[in-house]
Amino acid sequence: MPLTKLVPDAFGVLTISLVALLILLGLLCIAYSFYFQSHVRKLAFTQLGYFTGPWIIRITFILFAIWWALGEIFRLSLFRLLSGLDLRWQQNLCKWYIVSNLGFAEPCLFLTLMFLLRAPLKMESGALSGKWNRNTACYTFLYCLPMLALQLALVLSESRLNGGSGSYVKLSRPFTRTYSRVTIDHAEVALCTYPLLSTIILGVFAAVLTTYLFWLGRQILKLVINKRLQKRVYTLIFSVFSFLPLRIAMLCLSVLASADKIVFEALSFLAFLSLFCFCVVSISLLVYFPVSDSMALRGLRDIDGDDSRAVTEERSGALLLAPQNEDSLSLRGRRSSSQERYVELSLFLEAEN
């Protein structure tokens, strides 16, 4: 069924509404993180300050999610119908969208999630320090560069890959096409499409990181025996293994439909919706809940180091698998290693008041 103006309007308004909700959630979590950080420093809650370690990387994860969400607005048919841009600008915008989202924002999202989950397993190497935050940010950009370079090369060499001047190979258009010219209600626009080669590269990248994230999740589950905390870990693993493959599948299927058909708009929206759900779940589990649970313990001051830790863990209901020494047993068996306390409270703490 061909597109009419009503169809892109409907999908466009729904997409913009969801993007606004994601941005609002992200900004609230950023403000909440800054509030908690300043709260810990001003009131000298040193025990709670121990769990604020990767707060910069958490905020970075939100910023990548917002970057991706804003990029999704620029690919919309509604945006093109309302912006009044000429066809050349619309085509260049589609190329920028592929490089920005598929080559930068999405790989950085996956990498940041990996580092956030890896942090609790690397406590002995200083995962709570400011140096760790800086190094992790640098590694994220460094590891993303190959993906960015590949996607940029594919976009810039689109004509050569299609058999144009100076070409050395000839591929069918769906493998390299970044846009398609269509007519919607007598207005000619360039709709963004997803090159199959770009999608395959992103899919391979996501598959490798998903496998590694599955291994990280299993390692974290070995440290967590509280059922409430286990549910959070399982929820995060489920979101990674369901939403990411679903997005890649929808992007691949979109090349089978013409850009001027409703099926293409529906597949593009489902691809957007899958990663939107992934971002919401990840931000909630890795940013909001850790800060919220730590704030629930803000009444605990640093009266006595050992007693404060014992009370903190007693209130948090943290039941850990740590090997305990004699000092730990004297504190009612509630103390655990720094690595395990971080896993419980920094990622998936369920505070019991």
Short mmCIF file of C-alpha atoms in Angstrom, two decimals:
data_model
loop_
_atom_site.label_atom_id
_atom_site.label_comp_id
_atom_site.label_asym_id
_atom_site.label_seq_id
_atom_site.Cartn_x
_atom_site.Cartn_y
_atom_site.Cartn_z
CA MET A 1 0.00 0.00 0.00
CA PRO A 2 1.53 3.39 -1.00
CA LEU A 3 2.22 6.11 1.50
CA THR A 4 -0.09 9.03 2.07
CA LYS A 5 0.70 11.97 4.29
CA LEU A 6 -1.40 10.47 7.10
CA VAL A 7 0.90 7.45 7.54
CA PRO A 8 4.22 9.32 8.07
CA ASP A 9 2.35 11.81 10.24
CA ALA A 10 1.10 9.02 12.52
CA PHE A 11 4.44 7.20 12.81
CA GLY A 12 6.29 10.51 13.07
CA VAL A 13 4.18 11.90 15.91
CA LEU A 14 4.42 8.61 17.81
CA THR A 15 8.20 8.46 17.32
CA ILE A 16 8.69 12.08 18.43
CA SER A 17 6.54 11.46 21.51
CA LEU A 18 8.62 8.43 22.52
CA VAL A 19 11.85 10.34 21.86
CA ALA A 20 10.61 13.14 24.11
CA LEU A 21 9.84 10.62 26.88
CA LEU A 22 13.30 9.07 26.56
CA ILE A 23 15.00 12.48 26.68
CA LEU A 24 12.91 13.47 29.70
CA LEU A 25 13.81 10.24 31.50
CA GLY A 26 17.47 10.74 30.62
CA LEU A 27 17.59 14.34 31.83
CA LEU A 28 15.82 13.42 35.08
CA CYS A 29 18.33 10.62 35.71
CA ILE A 30 21.24 12.97 34.96
CA ALA A 31 19.86 15.55 37.39
CA TYR A 32 19.26 12.81 39.97
CA SER A 33 22.84 11.57 39.57
CA PHE A 34 24.27 15.08 40.01
CA TYR A 35 22.06 15.62 43.05
CA PHE A 36 23.21 12.37 44.64
CA GLN A 37 26.86 13.15 43.88
CA SER A 38 26.65 16.61 45.45
CA HIS A 39 24.61 15.19 48.35
CA VAL A 40 27.34 12.68 49.13
CA ARG A 41 30.13 15.25 48.96
CA LYS A 42 28.43 18.02 50.94
CA LEU A 43 27.12 15.82 53.75
CA ALA A 44 30.18 13.58 53.89
CA PHE A 45 28.30 10.33 53.34
CA THR A 46 31.51 8.49 52.61
CA GLN A 47 29.91 5.07 52.68
CA LEU A 48 27.39 6.11 50.04
CA GLY A 49 30.10 7.93 48.12
CA TYR A 50 31.75 4.56 47.66
CA PHE A 51 28.91 3.55 45.35
CA THR A 52 28.98 6.62 43.10
CA GLY A 53 32.04 5.37 41.22
CA PRO A 54 30.94 5.09 37.58
CA TRP A 55 28.52 8.03 37.67
CA ILE A 56 30.28 9.75 34.75
CA ILE A 57 29.96 6.66 32.56
CA ARG A 58 26.30 6.33 33.54
CA ILE A 59 25.67 9.89 32.38
CA THR A 60 27.66 9.19 29.22
CA PHE A 61 25.38 6.23 28.51
CA ILE A 62 22.35 8.52 28.80
CA LEU A 63 23.93 11.09 26.49
CA PHE A 64 24.54 8.42 23.84
CA ALA A 65 20.89 7.33 24.16
CA ILE A 66 19.74 10.94 23.69
CA TRP A 67 22.08 11.34 20.69
CA TRP A 68 20.59 8.22 19.10
CA ALA A 69 17.01 9.34 19.83
CA LEU A 70 17.53 12.76 18.26
CA GLY A 71 19.02 11.10 15.18
CA GLU A 72 15.86 9.04 14.80
CA ILE A 73 13.86 12.25 14.41
CA PHE A 74 15.96 13.37 11.43
CA ARG A 75 15.20 10.16 9.51
CA LEU A 76 11.40 10.64 9.78
CA SER A 77 9.28 11.29 6.72
CA LEU A 78 7.33 13.81 8.79
CA PHE A 79 10.51 15.81 9.41
CA ARG A 80 11.16 16.03 5.68
CA LEU A 81 7.62 17.07 4.89
CA LEU A 82 7.71 19.83 7.49
CA SER A 83 11.31 21.03 7.15
CA GLY A 84 11.08 22.19 3.53
CA LEU A 85 14.67 21.08 2.82
CA ASP A 86 15.60 20.52 -0.81
CA LEU A 87 16.33 17.01 -2.04
CA ARG A 88 20.11 17.37 -1.87
CA TRP A 89 20.01 18.33 1.80
CA GLN A 90 17.58 15.48 2.53
CA GLN A 91 19.92 12.99 0.88
CA ASN A 92 22.92 14.26 2.81
CA LEU A 93 20.88 14.12 6.01
CA CYS A 94 20.16 10.43 5.39
CA LYS A 95 23.87 9.74 4.94
CA TRP A 96 24.64 11.62 8.14
CA TYR A 97 21.97 9.60 9.95
CA ILE A 98 23.52 6.26 8.95
CA VAL A 99 27.00 7.35 10.04
CA SER A 100 25.78 9.03 13.23
CA ASN A 101 23.39 6.35 14.52
CA LEU A 102 24.58 3.06 13.04
CA GLY A 103 28.24 4.02 13.06
CA PHE A 104 28.55 5.97 16.31
CA ALA A 105 25.59 6.21 18.72
CA GLU A 106 24.50 2.57 18.74
CA PRO A 107 28.00 1.03 18.98
CA CYS A 108 28.84 3.47 21.79
CA LEU A 109 25.63 2.48 23.59
CA PHE A 110 26.59 -1.19 23.45
CA LEU A 111 30.18 -0.50 24.52
CA THR A 112 29.17 1.72 27.44
CA LEU A 113 26.74 -0.93 28.67
CA MET A 114 29.55 -3.48 28.51
CA PHE A 115 31.88 -1.30 30.59
CA LEU A 116 29.16 -0.59 33.17
CA LEU A 117 28.57 -4.31 33.66
CA ARG A 118 32.28 -5.06 33.63
CA ALA A 119 33.09 -2.50 36.34
CA PRO A 120 31.91 -4.62 39.35
CA LEU A 121 34.14 -7.48 38.21
CA LYS A 122 37.22 -5.24 38.07
CA MET A 123 37.09 -3.63 41.49
CA GLU A 124 40.67 -4.52 42.38
CA SER A 125 41.92 -2.52 39.39
CA GLY A 126 40.28 0.67 40.59
CA ALA A 127 36.90 0.64 38.89
CA LEU A 128 35.57 3.27 41.28
CA SER A 129 38.23 5.89 40.65
CA GLY A 130 38.02 8.98 38.51
CA LYS A 131 40.83 7.57 36.43
CA TRP A 132 38.64 4.57 35.56
CA ASN A 133 35.90 6.90 34.33
CA ARG A 134 38.32 8.79 32.11
CA ASN A 135 39.94 5.66 30.74
CA THR A 136 36.57 4.03 30.08
CA ALA A 137 35.34 7.07 28.15
CA CYS A 138 38.52 7.01 26.05
CA TYR A 139 38.23 3.27 25.41
CA THR A 140 34.60 3.66 24.36
CA PHE A 141 35.49 6.20 21.69
CA LEU A 142 38.58 4.23 20.67
CA TYR A 143 36.70 0.94 20.20
CA CYS A 144 33.94 2.74 18.33
CA LEU A 145 36.31 4.22 15.75
CA PRO A 146 36.50 1.09 13.53
CA MET A 147 32.69 0.96 13.29
CA LEU A 148 32.53 4.67 12.56
CA ALA A 149 35.21 4.39 9.88
CA LEU A 150 33.50 1.39 8.23
CA GLN A 151 30.09 3.05 8.09
CA LEU A 152 31.60 6.30 6.82
CA ALA A 153 33.52 4.44 4.11
CA LEU A 154 30.38 2.60 2.98
CA VAL A 155 28.35 5.81 2.79
CA LEU A 156 31.02 7.75 0.91
CA SER A 157 31.68 4.93 -1.56
CA GLU A 158 28.01 4.24 -2.29
CA SER A 159 28.26 5.14 -5.98
CA ARG A 160 31.41 3.08 -6.52
CA LEU A 161 29.86 0.03 -4.89
CA ASN A 162 26.86 0.37 -7.20
CA GLY A 163 28.91 0.28 -10.38
CA GLY A 164 29.44 4.01 -10.83
CA SER A 165 32.53 5.75 -12.17
CA GLY A 166 35.75 4.24 -10.88
CA SER A 167 33.90 1.30 -9.36
CA TYR A 168 35.60 -2.01 -8.71
CA VAL A 169 32.51 -3.96 -7.67
CA LYS A 170 28.82 -3.81 -8.44
CA LEU A 171 26.30 -4.55 -5.69
CA SER A 172 22.55 -4.31 -5.83
CA ARG A 173 21.05 -1.07 -4.52
CA PRO A 174 19.63 -2.46 -1.24
CA PHE A 175 23.18 -3.23 -0.05
CA THR A 176 24.33 0.39 -0.18
CA ARG A 177 21.27 2.62 -0.59
CA THR A 178 20.97 5.29 2.10
CA TYR A 179 17.90 7.06 0.69
CA SER A 180 15.07 6.60 -1.78
CA ARG A 181 13.22 9.32 -3.65
CA VAL A 182 9.45 9.00 -3.33
CA THR A 183 6.40 11.19 -3.85
CA ILE A 184 4.07 11.77 -0.92
CA ASP A 185 0.93 13.79 -1.69
CA HIS A 186 2.57 15.41 -4.74
CA ALA A 187 5.71 16.33 -2.76
CA GLU A 188 8.99 14.65 -3.69
CA VAL A 189 11.07 13.70 -0.66
CA ALA A 190 14.14 11.55 0.03
CA LEU A 191 13.30 8.90 2.61
CA CYS A 192 16.12 7.37 4.64
CA THR A 193 16.71 3.66 4.09
CA TYR A 194 19.01 1.21 5.82
CA PRO A 195 21.88 -0.16 3.69
CA LEU A 196 22.08 -3.91 4.13
CA LEU A 197 25.88 -3.81 4.39
CA SER A 198 25.69 -1.25 7.21
CA THR A 199 23.09 -3.34 9.01
CA ILE A 200 25.17 -6.51 8.68
CA ILE A 201 28.25 -4.77 10.10
CA LEU A 202 26.21 -3.44 13.03
CA GLY A 203 24.68 -6.89 13.53
CA VAL A 204 28.08 -8.59 13.73
CA PHE A 205 29.30 -5.95 16.18
CA ALA A 206 26.17 -6.35 18.33
CA ALA A 207 26.41 -10.16 18.23
CA VAL A 208 29.98 -10.14 19.54
CA LEU A 209 29.17 -7.72 22.35
CA THR A 210 25.92 -9.55 23.19
CA THR A 211 27.86 -12.79 23.67
CA TYR A 212 30.33 -11.01 25.92
CA LEU A 213 27.53 -9.31 27.87
CA PHE A 214 25.92 -12.70 28.41
CA TRP A 215 29.17 -13.92 29.97
CA LEU A 216 29.36 -10.81 32.15
CA GLY A 217 25.78 -11.33 33.29
CA ARG A 218 26.57 -14.88 34.36
CA GLN A 219 29.57 -13.66 36.35
CA ILE A 220 27.43 -11.06 38.12
CA LEU A 221 24.75 -13.63 38.91
CA LYS A 222 27.38 -15.66 40.76
CA LEU A 223 27.78 -12.73 43.17
CA VAL A 224 24.07 -12.08 43.65
CA ILE A 225 21.78 -14.44 45.51
CA ASN A 226 19.05 -11.99 46.52
CA LYS A 227 16.00 -12.86 44.38
CA ARG A 228 15.04 -9.23 43.83
CA LEU A 229 18.50 -8.43 42.58
CA GLN A 230 18.53 -11.50 40.38
CA LYS A 231 15.35 -10.28 38.72
CA ARG A 232 17.08 -7.07 37.73
CA VAL A 233 20.03 -8.93 36.26
CA TYR A 234 17.74 -11.28 34.34
CA THR A 235 15.70 -8.34 33.08
CA LEU A 236 18.80 -6.62 31.73
CA ILE A 237 20.04 -9.82 30.07
CA PHE A 238 16.59 -10.40 28.57
CA SER A 239 16.46 -6.88 27.15
CA VAL A 240 19.87 -7.31 25.51
CA PHE A 241 19.02 -10.71 24.01
CA SER A 242 15.58 -9.70 22.77
CA PHE A 243 15.59 -6.03 21.75
CA LEU A 244 18.98 -5.89 20.01
CA PRO A 245 18.41 -8.91 17.72
CA LEU A 246 14.89 -7.64 17.03
CA ARG A 247 16.24 -4.29 15.86
CA ILE A 248 18.81 -5.91 13.57
CA ALA A 249 16.12 -8.22 12.15
CA MET A 250 13.73 -5.32 11.45
CA LEU A 251 16.49 -3.32 9.76
CA CYS A 252 17.39 -6.27 7.54
CA LEU A 253 13.75 -6.90 6.62
CA SER A 254 13.26 -3.24 5.72
CA VAL A 255 15.38 -3.68 2.56
CA LEU A 256 12.71 -6.05 1.21
CA ALA A 257 10.06 -3.32 1.24
CA SER A 258 9.94 -0.24 -0.92
CA ALA A 259 10.43 3.04 0.92
CA ASP A 260 7.11 4.35 -0.39
CA LYS A 261 5.13 1.51 1.24
CA ILE A 262 3.50 1.37 4.66
CA VAL A 263 5.38 -1.86 5.40
CA PHE A 264 8.68 0.00 5.31
CA GLU A 265 7.44 2.65 7.74
CA ALA A 266 6.12 -0.07 10.06
CA LEU A 267 9.41 -2.01 10.02
CA SER A 268 11.41 1.17 10.63
CA PHE A 269 9.19 2.06 13.56
CA LEU A 270 9.52 -1.44 15.08
CA ALA A 271 13.30 -1.18 14.75
CA PHE A 272 13.17 2.17 16.56
CA LEU A 273 10.80 0.82 19.22
CA SER A 274 13.04 -2.16 20.02
CA LEU A 275 16.10 -0.01 20.75
CA PHE A 276 13.92 2.52 22.56
CA CYS A 277 12.79 -0.22 24.97
CA PHE A 278 16.39 -1.34 25.38
CA CYS A 279 17.46 2.21 26.31
CA VAL A 280 14.61 2.68 28.80
CA VAL A 281 15.31 -0.64 30.55
CA SER A 282 19.07 -0.02 30.65
CA ILE A 283 18.77 3.53 31.97
CA SER A 284 16.32 2.40 34.64
CA LEU A 285 18.45 -0.54 35.82
CA LEU A 286 21.89 1.01 35.51
CA VAL A 287 21.25 4.63 36.43
CA TYR A 288 17.96 5.30 38.19
CA PHE A 289 17.68 2.28 40.50
CA PRO A 290 21.29 2.40 41.78
CA VAL A 291 20.95 6.09 42.67
CA SER A 292 17.47 5.62 44.13
CA ASP A 293 18.58 2.67 46.25
CA SER A 294 21.67 4.48 47.47
CA MET A 295 19.58 7.53 48.37
CA ALA A 296 17.42 5.23 50.50
CA LEU A 297 20.52 4.66 52.63
CA ARG A 298 21.42 8.34 52.96
CA GLY A 299 20.53 8.36 56.67
CA LEU A 300 23.57 6.25 57.44
CA ARG A 301 26.50 8.39 58.49
CA ASP A 302 30.11 7.41 58.89
CA ILE A 303 29.84 7.00 62.68
CA ASP A 304 31.93 3.90 62.81
CA GLY A 305 33.37 2.36 59.68
CA ASP A 306 32.70 -1.31 60.42
CA ASP A 307 29.36 -0.79 62.18
CA SER A 308 28.15 1.50 59.41
CA ARG A 309 28.95 -1.10 56.78
CA ALA A 310 27.19 -3.80 58.75
CA VAL A 311 24.06 -1.66 59.19
CA THR A 312 24.15 -0.61 55.55
CA GLU A 313 24.17 -4.17 54.34
CA GLU A 314 21.57 -5.16 56.89
CA ARG A 315 19.17 -2.49 55.64
CA SER A 316 19.93 -3.27 52.01
CA GLY A 317 19.15 -6.92 52.48
CA ALA A 318 22.33 -7.83 50.64
CA LEU A 319 22.84 -11.58 50.93
CA LEU A 320 26.19 -12.25 49.32
CA LEU A 321 28.30 -15.23 48.42
CA ALA A 322 31.53 -13.72 49.70
CA PRO A 323 34.06 -15.87 51.52
CA GLN A 324 34.06 -14.42 55.01
CA ASN A 325 36.93 -14.14 57.45
CA GLU A 326 36.79 -14.03 61.25
CA ASP A 327 36.22 -10.27 61.33
CA SER A 328 33.30 -10.68 58.98
CA LEU A 329 31.72 -13.31 61.17
CA SER A 330 32.02 -11.02 64.20
CA LEU A 331 29.89 -8.49 62.34
CA ARG A 332 26.98 -10.96 62.11
CA GLY A 333 28.26 -12.40 58.82
CA ARG A 334 27.06 -9.32 56.95
CA ARG A 335 30.30 -7.91 55.54
CA SER A 336 31.54 -8.78 52.10
CA SER A 337 34.30 -7.78 49.73
CA SER A 338 34.24 -4.34 48.10
CA GLN A 339 33.56 -5.93 44.72
CA GLU A 340 30.42 -7.69 45.93
CA ARG A 341 29.07 -4.68 47.82
CA TYR A 342 29.42 -2.68 44.65
CA VAL A 343 27.52 -5.26 42.60
CA GLU A 344 24.70 -5.27 45.12
CA LEU A 345 24.32 -1.57 45.73
CA SER A 346 25.79 0.14 42.69
CA LEU A 347 23.96 -1.85 40.04
CA PHE A 348 20.97 -3.69 41.38
CA LEU A 349 20.43 -2.82 45.04
CA GLU A 350 16.93 -3.32 46.37
CA ALA A 351 16.83 -1.23 49.54
CA GLU A 352 14.67 -2.61 52.29
CA ASN A 353 13.31 0.09 54.58
#
